C-alpha cells in the first residue's frame, strides 16, 4: 500500500484506490481514517440478537458493512437491511421505501426491535427519521422501532458507540427488582475494539471465579433484546470503555445501580479493579483465586525478568513503549508496562481528539506516520494496517483496522491476568526476535 493514497467512502471495507500521490488533499488518506459515527452505531448494534437494523441508505454501504462485520467475527446476530435509496427518494424526500422494508422485515423474521439508522445522504437532505418513526410506529405495535442518529459526516466512531449504548439503556431497560444472586452488566464490550470477544471472556472468567457473579447483560457484544431489558435488575454495572459512562449514569439515575469504570490491564491493575468491585458490592470474594492468578503470572514473568532487567540497564530504548489506538486500551497497556514492569514510555497516541489526555494526545494521520517511519527501537503496538505498512511486527497489534479474518474467537486477551501474561509473552518474543 506504500506509495498509494486511497479515498475512503464510509467503512473500513469500502475503498477506491487512487494511483497518484496527492498529499493533503481533502478526503484523501494513506490509511483508513477513524470510522464514522454510522460505523460506531452499526458495530454496537450488530451483535445484538433478536433484532434488525434497517439503514435508510444505499445498497453498497450495508453490503460492505456486512462483510466487515463477518471479518471481525460477528456471526448470526443482528440482521442487517438497507432500503436501497434511489434518485427519487433523495430528490423528493420520499420515505415510502423505508416503510415497505419494515413490513418485509417483520414478515420475514419478526424481530422484537428494529433499529433505524440514517446514512450520510438522508442526513444531508434532512430526512426526519424520528418523525417518521413516531408516524408509523402505531402500524407495528408488536415490533419496537428505535432511531439511531450519527449518520452524518460530523460524527465519529466514538460518538456512534456512545449514542448507541446510551439509547439502548434509555429505550429498552426495565426492572423487576434485583436478581436473587449477584449479577452485573458489562457495558462497553463492543465489536470495534481489537480482541473484543477474548477480552470479554477473560472479564467474565475473573468475575465468576472471584465473586461467583454471572453477567445479566454484556452490552453489546454478547446479548439479546431480553438481556438489555433486564439490565435494571443487576447489582452492579461495570463500564469498560468511557463511551459507556453515560449509559451507566442513566442506570444509576433510574435504578440506583452503582457502577465501576475501568478496563483492567496488568496484574496490579486487575487486582485493583477487582478490589474496587468488592468494595462496591460489599463482598470480598475469593482472595485465594486472586492470589493464585497473581502467582501464576509472576512465576512465569520471573523466567524472563533477567532479560528485561538486562535491557533496562543497557538498552532501555529497546523496551520503550509506543502505543496507538483507543484511549482506554493505550492507557491501560501503558500503565502496565511502565508502572509494573518499569518500561520507558515513548510516543503514544489515541484515535479521538475528544479523548486525548496528558501523555496520550490525539495525533492526525501524518503525525503518527512520522512516529512509525522513525521507529527503529522499542515496542510499537498499534493497528495491523499501520504496522504492516511500516514493516513492523503485526503480532503487536492492539487496535483496528485489522488485516485478517477473525473467525477464531479464542486468542489470548489483553485484559485481566491472562492478558498481562499475553503482553509479557509478546514483549519478550519481540525483544529477542
XYZ file of C-alpha atoms in Angstrom:
433
model
C 0.000 0.000 0.000
C 3.016 2.268 0.407
C 3.179 4.950 -2.243
C -0.557 4.996 -2.886
C -3.337 7.078 -1.454
C -6.890 5.955 -1.032
C -10.299 7.560 -0.990
C -12.428 6.409 1.905
C -16.199 6.249 1.417
C -17.582 5.332 4.807
C -16.426 1.956 6.102
C -13.212 0.032 6.527
C -14.188 -2.239 3.688
C -15.137 0.362 1.123
C -12.227 1.840 -0.729
C -11.305 3.163 -4.097
C -7.590 3.331 -4.679
C -6.211 6.411 -6.296
C -2.982 5.901 -8.139
C -1.463 9.338 -7.917
C 0.048 10.574 -4.680
C -1.817 13.721 -3.623
C -0.830 14.616 -0.112
C -3.033 16.960 1.949
C -5.957 16.836 -0.475
C -9.336 16.794 1.313
C -10.823 13.293 1.616
C -7.570 11.511 0.776
C -5.885 9.226 3.241
C -2.995 6.835 3.129
C -4.667 4.693 5.787
C -8.234 4.055 6.785
C -9.240 7.035 8.962
C -11.188 6.800 12.192
C -14.561 5.401 11.088
C -17.712 7.479 11.057
C -20.402 7.629 13.728
C -22.514 5.444 11.463
C -19.975 2.648 11.816
C -19.896 3.106 15.584
C -23.680 2.668 15.653
C -23.559 -0.336 13.369
C -20.757 -2.162 15.181
C -22.511 -1.630 18.513
C -25.865 -2.903 17.246
C -24.643 -5.698 15.020
C -24.004 -8.169 17.849
C -27.475 -7.904 19.408
C -29.612 -10.967 18.787
C -33.373 -10.886 18.131
C -33.099 -7.503 16.421
C -32.691 -5.976 12.973
C -31.036 -2.870 11.610
C -32.521 -1.070 8.626
C -30.388 1.626 7.093
C -32.120 4.307 5.107
C -29.313 4.391 2.615
C -27.659 2.934 -0.444
C -27.236 -0.773 -1.049
C -23.454 -0.766 -1.171
C -22.925 0.650 2.312
C -24.667 -2.207 4.090
C -23.144 -4.876 1.864
C -19.637 -3.710 2.695
C -20.569 -3.291 6.351
C -21.888 -6.862 6.465
C -18.644 -8.190 5.065
C -16.532 -6.183 7.519
C -18.640 -7.495 10.416
C -18.046 -11.081 9.335
C -14.319 -10.378 9.077
C -14.188 -9.323 12.734
C -16.066 -12.436 13.840
C -19.694 -11.356 14.156
C -21.945 -14.194 13.069
C -25.659 -14.951 13.438
C -26.596 -11.876 15.420
C -28.485 -8.758 14.352
C -29.915 -8.908 10.798
C -28.864 -6.054 8.516
C -31.007 -4.466 5.802
C -30.851 -1.459 3.511
C -33.642 0.412 1.730
C -31.596 0.879 -1.475
C -32.096 4.617 -1.939
C -32.565 5.904 -5.466
C -32.581 9.369 -7.034
C -36.334 9.863 -6.493
C -36.057 9.144 -2.760
C -33.327 11.712 -2.450
C -34.833 14.462 -4.612
C -38.411 14.060 -3.296
C -37.607 13.123 0.321
C -39.751 10.023 -0.122
C -39.757 7.552 2.824
C -42.288 5.038 1.463
C -39.457 2.667 0.590
C -38.398 2.582 4.243
C -41.920 1.694 5.363
C -42.069 -1.153 2.853
C -38.760 -2.541 4.074
C -40.049 -2.513 7.676
C -43.087 -4.516 6.559
C -40.871 -7.014 4.738
C -38.503 -7.466 7.669
C -41.356 -8.069 10.095
C -42.899 -10.577 7.719
C -39.618 -12.444 7.237
C -38.073 -12.586 10.712
C -40.406 -10.620 13.027
C -37.658 -9.151 15.267
C -38.641 -7.698 18.608
C -36.815 -4.455 17.873
C -35.925 -2.757 14.596
C -33.235 -0.113 14.710
C -33.491 2.559 12.017
C -30.266 4.257 11.054
C -29.671 7.024 8.563
C -26.782 7.111 6.155
C -24.935 10.222 5.101
C -27.337 11.019 2.246
C -30.558 11.276 4.330
C -28.606 13.272 6.895
C -27.548 15.765 4.248
C -31.006 16.147 2.703
C -32.657 16.360 6.136
C -34.939 13.329 6.397
C -36.605 13.347 9.836
C -36.345 9.706 10.869
C -37.600 10.403 14.385
C -40.739 11.977 12.984
C -41.157 9.104 10.545
C -40.811 6.611 13.396
C -43.495 8.351 15.502
C -45.781 8.380 12.491
C -45.551 4.679 11.606
C -44.959 3.008 14.995
C -48.704 2.507 15.547
C -48.821 0.318 12.438
C -46.352 -2.115 14.033
C -47.445 -2.461 17.668
C -45.559 -5.714 18.266
C -42.230 -4.507 16.917
C -40.434 -1.619 18.587
C -38.884 0.942 16.222
C -35.868 2.842 17.560
C -33.973 5.519 15.651
C -30.224 5.960 15.973
C -28.520 9.092 14.650
C -24.805 9.678 13.988
C -25.193 9.138 10.267
C -23.743 12.487 9.278
C -20.208 13.468 8.454
C -19.773 15.404 11.714
C -19.835 12.290 13.920
C -17.018 9.852 14.530
C -16.825 6.260 15.697
C -16.817 7.063 19.399
C -19.864 9.338 19.093
C -21.781 6.480 17.492
C -20.753 3.968 20.174
C -21.667 6.366 23.000
C -25.011 7.312 21.479
C -25.968 3.690 20.849
C -25.065 2.407 24.327
C -26.995 5.265 25.930
C -30.015 4.874 23.653
C -30.236 1.142 24.270
C -30.320 1.723 28.008
C -32.806 4.588 27.845
C -35.200 2.937 25.427
C -35.176 -0.714 26.422
C -34.287 -1.273 30.057
C -36.792 -2.018 32.769
C -36.533 -3.584 36.189
C -38.323 -6.245 38.183
C -36.092 -5.723 41.208
C -32.635 -7.078 41.907
C -31.848 -10.648 40.928
C -31.613 -13.098 43.885
C -27.970 -13.859 43.136
C -25.266 -11.272 42.448
C -25.271 -10.201 38.808
C -23.643 -7.487 36.762
C -23.855 -5.734 33.420
C -20.727 -5.302 31.348
C -21.100 -2.023 29.449
C -18.854 -1.179 26.512
C -17.806 -4.559 25.162
C -18.167 -3.591 21.508
C -17.018 -5.050 18.226
C -14.869 -2.105 17.137
C -12.116 -2.951 19.625
C -9.474 -5.499 18.656
C -9.900 -8.830 20.516
C -13.239 -7.706 21.979
C -14.505 -11.279 22.339
C -11.376 -12.549 24.063
C -11.299 -9.605 26.476
C -14.952 -10.164 27.342
C -14.352 -13.837 28.102
C -11.465 -13.009 30.433
C -13.553 -10.491 32.379
C -16.430 -12.957 32.720
C -13.967 -15.576 33.989
C -12.477 -13.213 36.576
C -15.859 -12.148 37.939
C -17.169 -15.694 38.067
C -14.132 -17.062 39.886
C -13.738 -14.112 42.248
C -17.314 -13.198 43.146
C -19.368 -16.093 41.734
C -21.202 -13.444 39.698
C -22.771 -14.031 36.310
C -23.499 -11.375 33.685
C -27.048 -10.211 33.188
C -26.180 -8.300 30.033
C -22.969 -7.849 28.097
C -23.638 -4.637 26.236
C -23.374 -5.131 23.419
C -21.059 -7.868 22.125
C -22.964 -10.831 23.583
C -26.602 -10.085 24.318
C -30.145 -10.169 23.040
C -33.007 -7.720 23.487
C -34.284 -9.527 26.590
C -30.871 -9.128 28.206
C -30.931 -5.361 27.707
C -34.465 -5.120 29.076
C -33.428 -6.676 32.389
C -30.296 -4.571 32.952
C -32.014 -2.692 35.766
C -32.004 -5.863 37.864
C -28.219 -6.164 38.085
C -26.319 -5.485 41.313
C -23.531 -3.513 39.655
C -22.605 -2.060 36.276
C -19.035 -2.398 35.018
C -18.069 0.164 32.399
C -15.029 -0.971 30.401
C -14.770 1.951 27.959
C -15.517 5.593 28.586
C -18.222 5.786 25.948
C -20.359 3.688 28.304
C -20.298 6.110 31.259
C -23.431 7.943 30.145
C -25.337 4.658 29.977
C -24.138 3.724 33.479
C -25.191 7.111 34.831
C -28.622 6.613 33.298
C -28.978 3.236 35.017
C -27.841 4.742 38.308
C -30.397 7.534 37.982
C -33.265 5.177 37.194
C -32.462 2.121 39.303
C -29.776 3.271 41.735
C -27.340 0.717 40.336
C -23.742 1.529 41.380
C -21.064 1.372 38.733
C -17.312 0.986 38.403
C -15.425 2.431 35.445
C -12.170 0.881 34.307
C -10.560 -1.508 31.889
C -8.238 -3.797 33.869
C -4.736 -4.333 32.483
C -1.720 -5.841 34.196
C -1.511 -7.766 37.443
C -1.816 -4.919 39.918
C -4.308 -3.162 37.697
C -6.559 -6.214 37.542
C -6.371 -6.797 41.283
C -7.176 -3.132 41.948
C -10.193 -3.404 39.621
C -11.487 -6.468 41.460
C -10.919 -4.806 44.831
C -12.903 -1.762 43.731
C -15.779 -4.011 42.693
C -15.565 -5.858 46.026
C -15.878 -2.589 47.908
C -18.933 -1.505 45.904
C -20.846 -4.778 46.246
C -19.747 -5.330 49.850
C -18.331 -8.788 49.228
C -14.610 -9.534 49.305
C -14.801 -12.559 47.044
C -12.135 -15.204 46.687
C -8.770 -13.778 47.733
C -7.352 -17.251 47.154
C -8.263 -17.080 43.460
C -6.659 -13.658 43.099
C -3.517 -14.830 44.890
C -3.176 -17.866 42.618
C -3.730 -15.795 39.471
C -1.107 -13.248 40.514
C 1.330 -16.019 41.394
C 0.725 -17.716 38.050
C 1.641 -14.579 36.096
C 4.622 -13.543 38.209
C 6.108 -17.063 38.284
C 6.304 -17.039 34.503
C 7.465 -13.453 34.420
C 10.416 -14.370 36.650
C 11.789 -16.674 33.950
C 12.205 -13.721 31.574
C 12.717 -10.967 34.129
C 16.557 -11.154 33.856
C 16.241 -10.497 30.123
C 14.085 -7.428 30.702
C 16.349 -6.182 33.503
C 19.438 -6.516 31.338
C 17.800 -4.497 28.581
C 16.582 -1.855 31.028
C 20.143 -1.387 32.306
C 21.993 -1.437 28.994
C 19.484 -0.643 26.221
C 16.286 0.766 27.712
C 15.270 2.219 24.355
C 14.579 -1.351 23.169
C 11.765 -1.627 25.721
C 10.253 1.812 25.152
C 6.511 1.533 24.516
C 4.912 3.334 21.561
C 1.173 2.661 21.541
C -1.664 3.861 19.327
C -5.383 3.122 19.475
C -8.412 3.638 21.707
C -7.541 5.767 24.724
C -8.600 3.169 27.309
C -6.579 0.419 25.610
C -3.475 2.576 25.212
C -3.681 3.949 28.739
C -4.173 0.512 30.309
C -1.337 -1.249 28.484
C 0.950 1.734 29.027
C 0.298 1.729 32.754
C 1.047 -1.983 32.992
C 4.286 -1.720 31.027
C 5.596 1.471 32.597
C 4.328 1.157 36.181
C 4.530 -2.583 36.865
C 7.467 -3.531 34.610
C 9.325 -0.168 34.558
C 9.455 0.061 30.765
C 10.089 3.571 29.441
C 7.353 5.376 27.535
C 7.943 6.564 24.011
C 5.380 8.476 21.944
C 1.807 7.259 22.316
C -1.426 8.480 20.798
C -5.180 7.939 20.822
C -7.666 7.926 17.968
C -10.120 10.588 19.147
C -9.471 14.312 19.715
C -12.269 14.310 22.311
C -10.489 11.726 24.466
C -6.848 12.815 24.483
C -5.082 13.081 27.812
C -1.726 14.276 29.035
C 0.898 11.942 27.612
C -1.591 10.355 25.183
C -2.570 13.047 22.671
C -4.711 12.625 19.622
C -2.477 12.534 16.564
C -3.501 13.066 12.980
C -2.501 10.555 10.374
C 0.524 12.492 9.166
C 1.731 12.815 12.767
C 1.615 9.126 13.702
C 3.035 8.213 10.293
C 6.168 10.109 11.332
C 6.386 8.038 14.513
C 6.143 4.767 12.590
C 8.582 5.863 9.904
C 11.115 6.921 12.514
C 10.621 3.956 14.801
C 13.738 1.785 14.877
C 13.921 0.666 18.515
C 11.389 -0.302 21.134
C 7.945 -1.881 21.156
C 5.475 -0.417 18.690
C 1.848 -1.519 19.168
C -0.986 -0.108 17.072
C -3.176 -1.226 14.143
C -2.124 -4.115 11.915
C -2.570 -1.876 8.896
C -0.031 0.653 10.161
C 2.380 -1.999 11.459
C 2.478 -3.829 8.148
C 2.943 -0.623 6.182
C 5.860 0.321 8.420
C 7.480 -3.097 8.072
C 6.890 -3.811 11.776
C 5.665 -6.914 13.587
C 1.931 -7.336 13.199
C 1.948 -9.659 16.214
C 1.998 -6.458 18.272
C -1.399 -5.322 17.012
C -3.648 -3.830 19.706
C -6.128 -1.863 17.613
C -8.018 -1.851 14.353
C -8.014 -1.618 11.329
C -7.184 -5.277 11.074
C -5.811 -7.185 8.085
C -7.126 -10.669 8.814
C -10.370 -12.539 9.192
C -11.120 -13.203 12.873
C -13.238 -16.331 12.812
C -11.480 -17.878 15.818
C -12.588 -16.056 19.000
C -10.238 -17.844 21.399
C -6.973 -15.934 21.032
C -5.279 -14.629 24.198
C -6.875 -11.490 25.684
C -5.163 -8.224 26.606
C -7.111 -7.514 29.808
C -7.005 -9.342 33.115
C -4.331 -11.680 34.441
C -4.224 -13.721 31.260
C -3.941 -10.525 29.281
C -0.949 -9.474 31.392
C 0.813 -12.757 30.665
C -0.043 -12.449 26.981
C 1.543 -8.980 26.848
C 4.679 -10.188 28.641
C 4.921 -13.044 26.177
C 4.541 -10.696 23.198
C 7.131 -8.269 24.530
C 9.842 -10.810 25.356
C 9.497 -12.512 21.984
C 9.556 -9.187 20.203
C 12.709 -8.107 22.039
C 14.557 -11.306 21.286
C 13.407 -11.866 17.714
